[in-house]
Coordinates of C-alpha atoms in Angstrom, one line a residue:
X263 CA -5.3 0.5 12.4
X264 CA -4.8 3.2 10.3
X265 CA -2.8 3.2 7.1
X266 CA 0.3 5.3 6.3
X267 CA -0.7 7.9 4.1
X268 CA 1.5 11.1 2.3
X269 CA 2.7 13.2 4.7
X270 CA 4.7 15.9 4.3
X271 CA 6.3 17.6 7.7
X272 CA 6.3 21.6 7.1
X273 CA 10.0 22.0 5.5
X274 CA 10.5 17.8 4.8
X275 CA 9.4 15.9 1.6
X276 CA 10.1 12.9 -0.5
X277 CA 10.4 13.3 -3.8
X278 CA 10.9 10.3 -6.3
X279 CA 12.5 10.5 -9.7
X280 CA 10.5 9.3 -12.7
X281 CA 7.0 8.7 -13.6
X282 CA 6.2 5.4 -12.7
X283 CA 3.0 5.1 -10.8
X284 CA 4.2 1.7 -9.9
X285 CA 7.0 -0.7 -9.0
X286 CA 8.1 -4.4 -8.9
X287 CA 10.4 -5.8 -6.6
X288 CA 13.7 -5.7 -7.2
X289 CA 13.3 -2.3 -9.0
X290 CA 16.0 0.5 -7.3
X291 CA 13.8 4.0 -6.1
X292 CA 15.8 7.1 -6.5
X293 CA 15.1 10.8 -5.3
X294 CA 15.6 13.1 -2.9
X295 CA 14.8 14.1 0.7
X296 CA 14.1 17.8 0.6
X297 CA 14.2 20.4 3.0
X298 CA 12.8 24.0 2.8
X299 CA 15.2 25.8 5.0
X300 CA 19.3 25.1 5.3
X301 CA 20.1 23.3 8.2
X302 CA 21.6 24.8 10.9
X303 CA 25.2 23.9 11.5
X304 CA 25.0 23.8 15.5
X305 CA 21.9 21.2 15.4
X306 CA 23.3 17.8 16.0
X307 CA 20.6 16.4 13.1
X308 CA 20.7 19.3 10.7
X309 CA 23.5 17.6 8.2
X310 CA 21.9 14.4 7.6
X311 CA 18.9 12.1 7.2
X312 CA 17.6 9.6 8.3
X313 CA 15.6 7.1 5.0
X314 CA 13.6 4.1 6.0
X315 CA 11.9 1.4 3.7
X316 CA 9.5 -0.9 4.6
X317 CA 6.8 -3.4 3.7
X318 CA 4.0 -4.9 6.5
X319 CA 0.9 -6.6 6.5
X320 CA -1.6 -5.8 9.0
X321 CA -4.7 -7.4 10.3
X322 CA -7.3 -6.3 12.9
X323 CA -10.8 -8.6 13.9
X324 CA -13.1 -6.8 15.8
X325 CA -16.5 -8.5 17.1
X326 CA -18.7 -7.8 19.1
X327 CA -20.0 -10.2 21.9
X328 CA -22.1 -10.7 25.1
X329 CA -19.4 -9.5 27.3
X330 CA -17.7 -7.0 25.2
X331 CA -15.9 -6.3 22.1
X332 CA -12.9 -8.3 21.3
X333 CA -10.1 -7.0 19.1
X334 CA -7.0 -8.7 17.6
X335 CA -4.4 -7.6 16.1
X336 CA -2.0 -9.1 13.4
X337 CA 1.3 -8.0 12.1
X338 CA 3.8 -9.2 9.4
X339 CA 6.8 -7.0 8.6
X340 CA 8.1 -8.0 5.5
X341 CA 11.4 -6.0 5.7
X342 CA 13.2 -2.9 7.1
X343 CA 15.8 -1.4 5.9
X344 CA 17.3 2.0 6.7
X345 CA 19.9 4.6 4.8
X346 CA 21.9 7.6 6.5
X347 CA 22.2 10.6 4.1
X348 CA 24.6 12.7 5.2
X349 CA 25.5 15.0 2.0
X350 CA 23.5 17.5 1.0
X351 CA 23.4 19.8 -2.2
X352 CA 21.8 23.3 -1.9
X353 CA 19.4 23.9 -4.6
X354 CA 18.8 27.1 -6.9
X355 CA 16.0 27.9 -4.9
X356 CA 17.3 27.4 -1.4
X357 CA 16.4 24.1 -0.2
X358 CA 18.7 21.5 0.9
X359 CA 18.3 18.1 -1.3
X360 CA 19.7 14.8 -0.5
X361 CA 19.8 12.3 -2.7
X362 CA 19.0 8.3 -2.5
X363 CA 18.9 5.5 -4.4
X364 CA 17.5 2.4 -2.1
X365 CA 16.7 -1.0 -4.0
X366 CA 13.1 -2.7 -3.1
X367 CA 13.5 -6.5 -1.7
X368 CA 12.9 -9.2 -4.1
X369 CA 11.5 -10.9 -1.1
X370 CA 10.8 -10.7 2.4
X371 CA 13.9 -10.5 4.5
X372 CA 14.9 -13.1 7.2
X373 CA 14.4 -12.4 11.0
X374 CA 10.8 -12.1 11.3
X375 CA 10.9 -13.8 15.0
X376 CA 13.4 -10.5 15.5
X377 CA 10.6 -8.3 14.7
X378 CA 8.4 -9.5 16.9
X379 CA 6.5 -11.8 14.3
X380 CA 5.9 -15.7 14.0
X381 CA 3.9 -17.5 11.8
X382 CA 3.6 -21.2 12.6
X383 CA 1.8 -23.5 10.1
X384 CA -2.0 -23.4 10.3
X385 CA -3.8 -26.4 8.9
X386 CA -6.6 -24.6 6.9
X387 CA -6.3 -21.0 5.4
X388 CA -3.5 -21.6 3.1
X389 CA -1.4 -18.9 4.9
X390 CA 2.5 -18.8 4.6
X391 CA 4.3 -19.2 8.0
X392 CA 8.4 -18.4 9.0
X393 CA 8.6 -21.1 11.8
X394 CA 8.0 -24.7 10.2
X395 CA 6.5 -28.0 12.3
X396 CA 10.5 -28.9 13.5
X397 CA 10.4 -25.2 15.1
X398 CA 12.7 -24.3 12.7
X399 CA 12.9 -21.0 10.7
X400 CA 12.0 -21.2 7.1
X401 CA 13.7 -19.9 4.1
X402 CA 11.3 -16.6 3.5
X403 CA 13.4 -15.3 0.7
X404 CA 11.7 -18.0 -1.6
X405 CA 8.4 -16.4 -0.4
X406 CA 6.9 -13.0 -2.6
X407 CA 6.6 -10.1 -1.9
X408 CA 2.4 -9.2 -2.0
X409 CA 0.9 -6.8 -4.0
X410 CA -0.4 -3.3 -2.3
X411 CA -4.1 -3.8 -0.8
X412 CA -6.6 -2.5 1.0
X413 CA -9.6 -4.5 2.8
X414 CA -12.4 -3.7 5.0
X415 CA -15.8 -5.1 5.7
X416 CA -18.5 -4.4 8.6
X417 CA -21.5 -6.9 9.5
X418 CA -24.1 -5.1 11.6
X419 CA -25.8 -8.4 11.5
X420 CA -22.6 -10.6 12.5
X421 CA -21.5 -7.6 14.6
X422 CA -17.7 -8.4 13.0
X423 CA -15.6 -5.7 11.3
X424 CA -12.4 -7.1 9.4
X425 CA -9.6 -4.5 8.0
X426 CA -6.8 -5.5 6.4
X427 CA -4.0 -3.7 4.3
X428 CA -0.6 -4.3 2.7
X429 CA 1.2 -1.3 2.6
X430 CA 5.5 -0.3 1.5
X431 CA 6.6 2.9 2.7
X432 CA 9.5 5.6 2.3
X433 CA 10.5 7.7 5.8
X434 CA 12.7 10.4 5.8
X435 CA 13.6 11.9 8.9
X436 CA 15.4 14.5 10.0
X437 CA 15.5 15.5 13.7
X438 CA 11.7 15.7 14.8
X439 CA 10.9 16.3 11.0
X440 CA 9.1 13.0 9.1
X441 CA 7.8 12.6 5.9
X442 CA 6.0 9.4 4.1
X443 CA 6.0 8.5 1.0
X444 CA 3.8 5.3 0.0
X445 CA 4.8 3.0 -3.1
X446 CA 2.9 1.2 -5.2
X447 CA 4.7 -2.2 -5.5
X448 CA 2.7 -4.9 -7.1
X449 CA 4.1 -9.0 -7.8
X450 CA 5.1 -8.9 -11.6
X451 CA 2.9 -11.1 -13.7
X452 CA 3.4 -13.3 -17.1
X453 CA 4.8 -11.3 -19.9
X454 CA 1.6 -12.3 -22.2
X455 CA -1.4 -13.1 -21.9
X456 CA -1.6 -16.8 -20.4
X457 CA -3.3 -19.4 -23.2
X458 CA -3.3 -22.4 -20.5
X459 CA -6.1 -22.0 -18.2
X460 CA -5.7 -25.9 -17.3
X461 CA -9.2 -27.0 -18.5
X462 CA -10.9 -29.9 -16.3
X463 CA -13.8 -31.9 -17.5
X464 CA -16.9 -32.5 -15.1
X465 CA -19.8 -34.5 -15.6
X466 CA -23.1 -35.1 -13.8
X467 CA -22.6 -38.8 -12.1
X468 CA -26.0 -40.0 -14.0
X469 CA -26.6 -39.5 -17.4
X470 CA -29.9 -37.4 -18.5
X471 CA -32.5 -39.1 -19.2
X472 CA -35.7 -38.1 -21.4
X473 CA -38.9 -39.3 -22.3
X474 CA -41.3 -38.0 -24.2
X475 CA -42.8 -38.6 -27.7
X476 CA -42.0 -34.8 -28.7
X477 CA -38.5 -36.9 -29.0
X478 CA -40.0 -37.8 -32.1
X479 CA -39.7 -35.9 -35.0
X480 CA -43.7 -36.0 -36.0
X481 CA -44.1 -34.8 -32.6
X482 CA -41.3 -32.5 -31.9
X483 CA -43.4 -29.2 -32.8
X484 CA -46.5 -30.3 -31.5
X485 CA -48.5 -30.0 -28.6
X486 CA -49.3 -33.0 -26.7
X487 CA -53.4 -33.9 -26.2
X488 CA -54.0 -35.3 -22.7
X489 CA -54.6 -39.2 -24.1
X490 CA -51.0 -38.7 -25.5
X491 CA -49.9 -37.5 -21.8
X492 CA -52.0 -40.3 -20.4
X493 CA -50.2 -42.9 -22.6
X494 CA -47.1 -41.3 -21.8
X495 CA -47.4 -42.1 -17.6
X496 CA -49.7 -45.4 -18.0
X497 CA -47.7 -47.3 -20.5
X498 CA -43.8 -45.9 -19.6
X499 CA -42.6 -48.6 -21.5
X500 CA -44.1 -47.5 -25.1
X501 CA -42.2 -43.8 -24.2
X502 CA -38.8 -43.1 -26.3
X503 CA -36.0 -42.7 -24.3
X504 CA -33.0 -40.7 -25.1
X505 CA -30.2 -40.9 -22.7
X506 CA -26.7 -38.8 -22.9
X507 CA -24.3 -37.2 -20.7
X508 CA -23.6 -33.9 -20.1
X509 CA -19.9 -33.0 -20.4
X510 CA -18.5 -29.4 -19.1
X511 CA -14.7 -28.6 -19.5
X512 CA -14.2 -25.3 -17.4
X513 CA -11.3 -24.0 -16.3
X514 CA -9.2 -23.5 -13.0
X515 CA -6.8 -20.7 -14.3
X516 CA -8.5 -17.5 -14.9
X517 CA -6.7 -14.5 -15.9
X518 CA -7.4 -10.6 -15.1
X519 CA -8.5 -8.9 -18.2
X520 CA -7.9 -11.2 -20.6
X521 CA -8.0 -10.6 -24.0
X522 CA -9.7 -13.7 -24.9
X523 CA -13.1 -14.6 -23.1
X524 CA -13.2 -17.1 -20.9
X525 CA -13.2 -21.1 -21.6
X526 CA -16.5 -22.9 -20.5
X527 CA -17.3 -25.7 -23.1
X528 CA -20.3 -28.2 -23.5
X529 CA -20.9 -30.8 -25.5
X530 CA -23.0 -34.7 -25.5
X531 CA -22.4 -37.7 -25.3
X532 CA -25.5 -40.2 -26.2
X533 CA -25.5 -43.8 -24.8
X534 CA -26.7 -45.2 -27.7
X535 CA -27.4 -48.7 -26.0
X536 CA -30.6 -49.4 -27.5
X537 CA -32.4 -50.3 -23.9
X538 CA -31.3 -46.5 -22.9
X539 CA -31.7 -45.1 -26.3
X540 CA -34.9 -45.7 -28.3
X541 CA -34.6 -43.4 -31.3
X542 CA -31.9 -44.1 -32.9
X543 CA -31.9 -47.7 -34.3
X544 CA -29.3 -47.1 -36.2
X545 CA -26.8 -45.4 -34.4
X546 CA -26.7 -42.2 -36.5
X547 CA -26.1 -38.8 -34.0
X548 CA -27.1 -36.7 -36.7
X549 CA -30.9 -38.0 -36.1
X550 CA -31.1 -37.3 -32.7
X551 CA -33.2 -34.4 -31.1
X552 CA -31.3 -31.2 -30.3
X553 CA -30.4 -30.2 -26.8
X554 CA -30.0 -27.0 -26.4
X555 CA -28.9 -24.1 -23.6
X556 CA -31.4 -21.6 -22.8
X557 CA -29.9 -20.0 -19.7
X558 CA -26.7 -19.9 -18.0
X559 CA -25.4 -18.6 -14.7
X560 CA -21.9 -17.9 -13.5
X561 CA -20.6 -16.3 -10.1
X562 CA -17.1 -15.6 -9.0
X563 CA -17.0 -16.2 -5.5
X564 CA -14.1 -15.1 -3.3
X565 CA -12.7 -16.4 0.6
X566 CA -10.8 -13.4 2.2
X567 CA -9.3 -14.8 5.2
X568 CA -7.0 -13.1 7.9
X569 CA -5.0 -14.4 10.6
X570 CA -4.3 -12.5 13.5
X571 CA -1.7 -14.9 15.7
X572 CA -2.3 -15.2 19.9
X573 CA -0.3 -16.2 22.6
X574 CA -2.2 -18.9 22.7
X575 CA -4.0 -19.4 19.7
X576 CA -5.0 -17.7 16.8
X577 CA -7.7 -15.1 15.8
X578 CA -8.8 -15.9 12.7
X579 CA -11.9 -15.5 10.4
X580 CA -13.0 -15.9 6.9
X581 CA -15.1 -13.3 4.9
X582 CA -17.2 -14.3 1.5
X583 CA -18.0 -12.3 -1.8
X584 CA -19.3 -12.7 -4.7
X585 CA -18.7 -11.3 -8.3
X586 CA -22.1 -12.0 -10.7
X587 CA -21.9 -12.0 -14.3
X588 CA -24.8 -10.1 -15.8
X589 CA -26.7 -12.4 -18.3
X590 CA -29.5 -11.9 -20.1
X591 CA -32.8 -12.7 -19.0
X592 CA -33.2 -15.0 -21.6
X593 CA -31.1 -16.0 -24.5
X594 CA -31.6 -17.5 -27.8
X595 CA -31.1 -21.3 -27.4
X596 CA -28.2 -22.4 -28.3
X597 CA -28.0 -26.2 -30.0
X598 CA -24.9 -28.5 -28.2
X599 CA -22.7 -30.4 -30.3
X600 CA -23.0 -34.3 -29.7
X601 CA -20.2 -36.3 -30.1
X602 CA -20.3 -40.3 -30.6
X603 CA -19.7 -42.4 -27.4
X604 CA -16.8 -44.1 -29.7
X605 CA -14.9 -40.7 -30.1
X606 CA -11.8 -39.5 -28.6
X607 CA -12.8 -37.0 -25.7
X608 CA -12.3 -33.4 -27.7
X609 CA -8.4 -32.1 -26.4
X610 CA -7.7 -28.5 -26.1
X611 CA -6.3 -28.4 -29.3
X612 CA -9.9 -29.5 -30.7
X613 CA -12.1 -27.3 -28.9
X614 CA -13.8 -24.1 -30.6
X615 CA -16.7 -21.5 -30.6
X616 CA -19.6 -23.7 -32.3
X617 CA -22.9 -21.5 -32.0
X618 CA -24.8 -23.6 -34.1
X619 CA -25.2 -27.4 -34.6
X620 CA -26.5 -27.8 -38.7
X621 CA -25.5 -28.4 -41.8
X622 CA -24.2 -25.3 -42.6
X623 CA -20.6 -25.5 -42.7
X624 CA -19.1 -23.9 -39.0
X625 CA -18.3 -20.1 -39.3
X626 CA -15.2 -18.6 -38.9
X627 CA -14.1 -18.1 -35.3
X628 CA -14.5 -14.4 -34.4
X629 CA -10.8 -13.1 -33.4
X630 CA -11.9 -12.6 -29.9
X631 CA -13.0 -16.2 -29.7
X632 CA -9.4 -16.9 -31.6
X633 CA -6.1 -17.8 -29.8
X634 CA -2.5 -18.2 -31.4
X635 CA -1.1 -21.4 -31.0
X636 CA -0.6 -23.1 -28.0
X637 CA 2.6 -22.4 -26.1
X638 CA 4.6 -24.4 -23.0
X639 CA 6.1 -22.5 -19.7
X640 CA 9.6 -22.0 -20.2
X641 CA 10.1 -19.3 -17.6
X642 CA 11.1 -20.2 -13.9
X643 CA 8.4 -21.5 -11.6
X644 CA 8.4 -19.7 -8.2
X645 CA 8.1 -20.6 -4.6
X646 CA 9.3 -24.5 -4.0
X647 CA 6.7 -24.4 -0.7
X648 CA 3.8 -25.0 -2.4
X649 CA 0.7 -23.2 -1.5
X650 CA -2.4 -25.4 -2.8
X651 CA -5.6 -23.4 -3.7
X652 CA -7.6 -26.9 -5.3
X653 CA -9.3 -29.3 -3.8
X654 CA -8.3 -33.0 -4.0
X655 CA -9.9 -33.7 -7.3
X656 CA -7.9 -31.0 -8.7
X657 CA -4.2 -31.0 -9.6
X658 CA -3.5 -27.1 -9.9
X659 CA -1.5 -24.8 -7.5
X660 CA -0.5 -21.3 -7.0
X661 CA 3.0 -22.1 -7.4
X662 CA 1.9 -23.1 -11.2
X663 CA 1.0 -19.8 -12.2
X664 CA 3.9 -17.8 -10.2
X665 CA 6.6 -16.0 -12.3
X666 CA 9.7 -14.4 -10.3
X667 CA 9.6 -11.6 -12.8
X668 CA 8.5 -10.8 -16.2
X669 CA 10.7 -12.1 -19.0
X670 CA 9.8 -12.2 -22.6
X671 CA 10.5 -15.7 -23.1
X672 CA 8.5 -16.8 -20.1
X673 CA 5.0 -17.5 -21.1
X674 CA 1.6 -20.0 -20.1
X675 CA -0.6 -21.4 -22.3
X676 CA -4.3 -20.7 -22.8
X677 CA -6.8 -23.3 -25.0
X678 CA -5.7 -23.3 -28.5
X679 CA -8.8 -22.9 -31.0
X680 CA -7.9 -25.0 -33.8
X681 CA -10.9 -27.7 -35.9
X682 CA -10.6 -30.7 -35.1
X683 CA -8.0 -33.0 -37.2
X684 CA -10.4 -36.1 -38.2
X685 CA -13.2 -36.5 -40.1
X686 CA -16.5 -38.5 -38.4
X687 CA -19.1 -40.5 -40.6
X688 CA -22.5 -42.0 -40.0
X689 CA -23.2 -45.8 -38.7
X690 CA -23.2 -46.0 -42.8
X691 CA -19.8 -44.6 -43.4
X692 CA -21.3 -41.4 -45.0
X693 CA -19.5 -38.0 -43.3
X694 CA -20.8 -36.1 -40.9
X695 CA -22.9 -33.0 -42.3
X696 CA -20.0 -31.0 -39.7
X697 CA -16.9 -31.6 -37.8
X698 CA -17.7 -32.6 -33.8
X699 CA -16.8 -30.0 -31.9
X700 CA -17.6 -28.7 -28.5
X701 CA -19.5 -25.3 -28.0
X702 CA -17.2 -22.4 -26.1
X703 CA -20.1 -20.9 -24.2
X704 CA -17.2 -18.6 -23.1
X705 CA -16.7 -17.6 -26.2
X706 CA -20.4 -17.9 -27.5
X707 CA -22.0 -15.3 -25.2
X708 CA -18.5 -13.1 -24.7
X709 CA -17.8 -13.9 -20.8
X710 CA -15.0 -11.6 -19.8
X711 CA -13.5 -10.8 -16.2
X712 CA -11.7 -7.3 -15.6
X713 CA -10.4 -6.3 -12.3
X714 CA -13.3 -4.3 -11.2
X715 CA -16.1 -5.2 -13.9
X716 CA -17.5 -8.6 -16.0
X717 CA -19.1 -8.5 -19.5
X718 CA -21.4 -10.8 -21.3
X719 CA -23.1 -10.8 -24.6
X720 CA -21.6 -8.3 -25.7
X721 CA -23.0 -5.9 -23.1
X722 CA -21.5 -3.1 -21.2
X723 CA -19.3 -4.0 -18.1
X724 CA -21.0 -4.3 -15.0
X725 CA -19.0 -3.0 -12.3
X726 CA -18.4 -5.1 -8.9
X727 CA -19.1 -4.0 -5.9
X728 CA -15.7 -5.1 -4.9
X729 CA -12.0 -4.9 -5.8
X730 CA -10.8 -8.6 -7.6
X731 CA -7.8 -9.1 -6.3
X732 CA -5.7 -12.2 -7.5
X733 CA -5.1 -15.3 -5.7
X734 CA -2.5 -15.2 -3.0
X735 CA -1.6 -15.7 0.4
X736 CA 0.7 -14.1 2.9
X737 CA 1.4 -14.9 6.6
X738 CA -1.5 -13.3 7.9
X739 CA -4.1 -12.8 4.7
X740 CA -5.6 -15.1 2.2
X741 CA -7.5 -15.0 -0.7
X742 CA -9.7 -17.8 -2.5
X743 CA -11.7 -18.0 -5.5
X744 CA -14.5 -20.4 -6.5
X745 CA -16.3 -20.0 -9.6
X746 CA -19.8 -21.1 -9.9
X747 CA -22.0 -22.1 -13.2
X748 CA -25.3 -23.2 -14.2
X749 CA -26.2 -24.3 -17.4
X750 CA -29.6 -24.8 -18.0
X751 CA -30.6 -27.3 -21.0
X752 CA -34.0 -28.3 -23.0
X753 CA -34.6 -31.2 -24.6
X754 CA -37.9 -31.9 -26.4
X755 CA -39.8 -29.4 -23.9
X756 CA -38.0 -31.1 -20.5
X757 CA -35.2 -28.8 -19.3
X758 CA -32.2 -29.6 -17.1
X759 CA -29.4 -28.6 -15.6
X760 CA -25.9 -29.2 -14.7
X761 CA -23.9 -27.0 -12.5
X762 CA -20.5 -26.6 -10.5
X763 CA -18.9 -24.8 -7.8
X764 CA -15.2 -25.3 -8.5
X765 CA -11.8 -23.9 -7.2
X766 CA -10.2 -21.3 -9.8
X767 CA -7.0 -19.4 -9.5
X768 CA -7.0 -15.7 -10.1
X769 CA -4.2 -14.4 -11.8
X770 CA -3.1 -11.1 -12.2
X771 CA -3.4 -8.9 -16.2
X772 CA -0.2 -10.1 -17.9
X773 CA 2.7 -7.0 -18.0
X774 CA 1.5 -6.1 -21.8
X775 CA -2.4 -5.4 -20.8
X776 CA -0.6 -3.8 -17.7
X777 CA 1.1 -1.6 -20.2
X778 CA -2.1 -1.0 -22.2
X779 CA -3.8 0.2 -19.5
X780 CA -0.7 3.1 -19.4
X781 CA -1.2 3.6 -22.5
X782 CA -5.1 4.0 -22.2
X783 CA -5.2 5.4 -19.0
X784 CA -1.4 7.8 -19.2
X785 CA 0.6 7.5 -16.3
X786 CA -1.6 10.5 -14.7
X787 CA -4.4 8.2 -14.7
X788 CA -2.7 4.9 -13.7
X789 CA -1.7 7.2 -10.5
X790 CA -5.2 8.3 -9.7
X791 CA -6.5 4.5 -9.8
X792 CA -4.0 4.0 -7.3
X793 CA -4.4 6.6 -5.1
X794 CA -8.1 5.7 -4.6
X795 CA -6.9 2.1 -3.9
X796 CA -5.0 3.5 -1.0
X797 CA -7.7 5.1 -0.1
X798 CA -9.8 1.8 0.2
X799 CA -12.8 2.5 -2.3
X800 CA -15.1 -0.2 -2.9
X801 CA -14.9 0.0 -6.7
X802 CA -11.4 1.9 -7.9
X803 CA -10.7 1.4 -11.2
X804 CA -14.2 2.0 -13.3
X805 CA -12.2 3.0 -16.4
X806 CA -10.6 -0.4 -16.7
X807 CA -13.9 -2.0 -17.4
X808 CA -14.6 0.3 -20.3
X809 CA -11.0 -1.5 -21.3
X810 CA -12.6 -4.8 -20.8
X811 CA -15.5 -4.1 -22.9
X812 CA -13.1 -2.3 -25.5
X813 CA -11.8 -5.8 -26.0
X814 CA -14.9 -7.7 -26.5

């Protein structure tokens, strides 16, 4: 299933006008169709040219089996459309030019059952389909067009091999003469950076639960003798207790080199029912023992699924990667912020970077942990068939994050970073020695997520092994993301942990890190990054995670 690559026929070429290494939908390409030697007059093709653009997605499963190997075959033409140059100009140097101007689709064009492709709907995979459950054909112009890519994975073990590609292509021909020409068309993104990464809030079903007399603060340093252990299991009763829940807020919109690390906050809230909670009498938080983070784990993990349709059913199969962040061995604990049982649950508008819990007054937020204020989406939503990426519990969809094209009045938001608006006091009305406020692990440790590379702590990026692509899904290809943490907690020499394996929507770098990266890379670079996409390496843009890390 090979790919089209640049082919020049000896005395045919394609050449486009500009420097842009890459185009949107809707954009118009312009150039000419040039021939080395003048046509001759007596051949029935020599005066004009034939110019074809087109987009496909195509899918091949091979696997290997006792009686065989099987392969399948899927194929999605998004459109085909065709031009007949027929003037030429002759050049200074004595080739024959013609000249084009062809538009790119905004969408995929109508008539795929005409082309010999039909997607019906298919329960699981989240794939788009042209023929709905009445048999009818959907609209597809409401559909987008994909962005370029390149897939490929082999299992010895499995004995599977999965390929997949989206490709567009120019075709000039002229008698038995043909050139190619492949563009680089990409699905426009957000103007800006997004600043709404739609934060959900998870919590273990059963509070935490310590006992131990280190709780206590004549104890809290000390090592325990073996009659202070034995009292401990024999007399359960005598043991404080401290009980409190564990409250996470991560997010399910994540955003290709971001500016801004990403959200992942944690914060406590005590059951201070004096049957669950035996050291604090009184009520006061500011008593309690700290709980802190000494670890934490996070993995990016992706679902690329392809789809190759049968006369009687469907080929289909579902490969898994995953994207580590790097972490530290160990890192310096890191005290969470407890917040009374009677408080308002912290809003976005309240959450910021809090490395420490004491009663120092909080720092200034570094301006990589900083956002601008909040804003709302004002530009047009894409897509009316909604394509859901979240499970049940979850509320988020692709269409949510889909812009038709940039605009500089469309925008999303991210979490604002702003201090909380109210003041707390103690059970005896004197104030808080700090504001509540819940700790930005994101933030705290510097967690950021380029297209080929993560960083953490400051560190340099550590490239994938893999391509992260964004979130999408076509007739025959999907692409899933689940992102999975671990926090690891201590409290009074008894650690913990809470973790999640959630649903999270990859979007693509906004159009101005887009235009940094031109900027960083100049339009010679941008081209090479792309050139060694379409020539399927496993890691293709190195540079960009030096980017990321420039950022952090």
């Amino acid at each position: 299933m090979p790919r089209t690559g640049f082919k020049k026929s000896p005395g045919l070429a394609i050449e486009l006008n500009g420097e842009l290494s890459t185009h949107l939908p809707g954009d118009t390409l312009t150039g000419d169709v040039v021939m080395e030697k003048p046509p001759k007059e007596q051949s029935p093709y020599g005066s004009f040219v034939r110019l074809k653009l087109f987009g496909r997605v195509k899918t091949k499963y091979k696997k290997k089996t006792n009686n065989g190997t099987s392969i399948t075959r899927g194929r999605a033409v998004l459109f085909d459309q065709s031009l007949l140059l027929s003037k030429s100009e002759l050049c200074q140097n004595g080739e024959h030019a013609w000249s084009f101007s062809i538009a790119i689709p905004k969408s995929p064009q109508p008539g795929f059952a005409g082309r010999g492709d039909e997607f019906t709907p298919k329960p699981s995979g989240g794939y788009l389909h042209t023929r709905g459950e009445d048999k009818k054909e959907v609209d597809v112009t409401k559909h987008h067009l994909p962005s370029v890519l390149y897939y490929f994975s082999e299992s010895a073990m499995s004995g599977k091999t999965v390929e997949a590609y989206i490709e567009y292509v120019l075709v000039a021909t002229c008698g038995t003469m043909t050139a190619y020409h492949p563009i680089y068309i990409r699905k426009p993104s957000v103007q800006s950076p997004i600043t709404d990464c739609k934060i959900k809030t998870y919590s273990d079903w059963q509070p935490n639960v310590v006992k131990s007399l280190k709780l206590l603060p004549e104890h809290a340093d000390k090592i325990l003798t073996f009659g202070q252990k034995s009292s401990m299991f024999f007399r359960p009763g005598k043991t404080p207790k401290y009980s409190f829940t564990v409250k996470v807020e991560y997010p399910q919109v994540i955003q290709l080199e971001h500016p801004k690390p990403i959200p992942l906050n944690i914060y406590i809230v005590p059951d201070l029912d004096p049957q669950k909670t035996t050291i604090c009498p009184d009520n006061d938080i500011t008593t309690l023992p700290p709980v802190q983070v000494v670890s934490v784990e996070i993995k990016l993990k992706g679902d690329f699924g392809i789809r190759c349709p049968g006369t009687f059913w469907d080929s289909d199969t579902v490969k898994n990667h995953t994207f580590p962040f790097s972490f530290p061995m160990e890192i310096k604990p890191i005290t969470i912020p407890v917040l009374h049982a009677a408080a308002k649950t912290p809003v976005l508008g309240q959450i910021i970077s809090a490395p420490e819990y004491s009663s120092e007054p909080p720092q200034p937020i570094p301006e990589t942990a900083s956002t601008a204020s909040g804003a709302t989406l004002t530009g047009p939503l894409s897509a009316p068939e909604t394509t859901s990426l979240i499970s049940e519990t979850a509320t988020v969809t692709l269409d949510e994050v889909n812009i038709t094209k940039p605009d500089s009045n469309t925008t999303l938001s991210y979490p604002t970073s702003a201090p909380p608006t109210s003041k707390r006091t103690t059970s005896q009305g004197a104030p808080l020695s700090i504001e509540p406020m819940a700790l930005n692990l994101g933030a705290h440790l510097s967690v950021f997520l380029g297209c080929s590379a993560a960083s953490t702590c400051g560190h340099r990026a550590v490239s994938f092994k893999r391509q992260v692509y964004p979130t999408f899904a076509t007739y025959n290809i999907s692409l899933k993301y689940q992102l999975e943490w671990k926090i690891t907690l201590m409290c009074a020499g008894e650690k913990s942990s809470i973790s999640r394996d959630n649903p999270v929507i990859i979007v693509a770098p906004s159009e101005e890190q887009e235009s940094q990266k031109t900027r960083e890379l100049g339009t010679q670079g941008m081209k090479k990054n792309y050139d060694d996409l379409e020539q399927g390496f496993g890691v293709v843009m190195q540079v960009i995670g030096g980017i990321v890390q420039a950022v952090t």
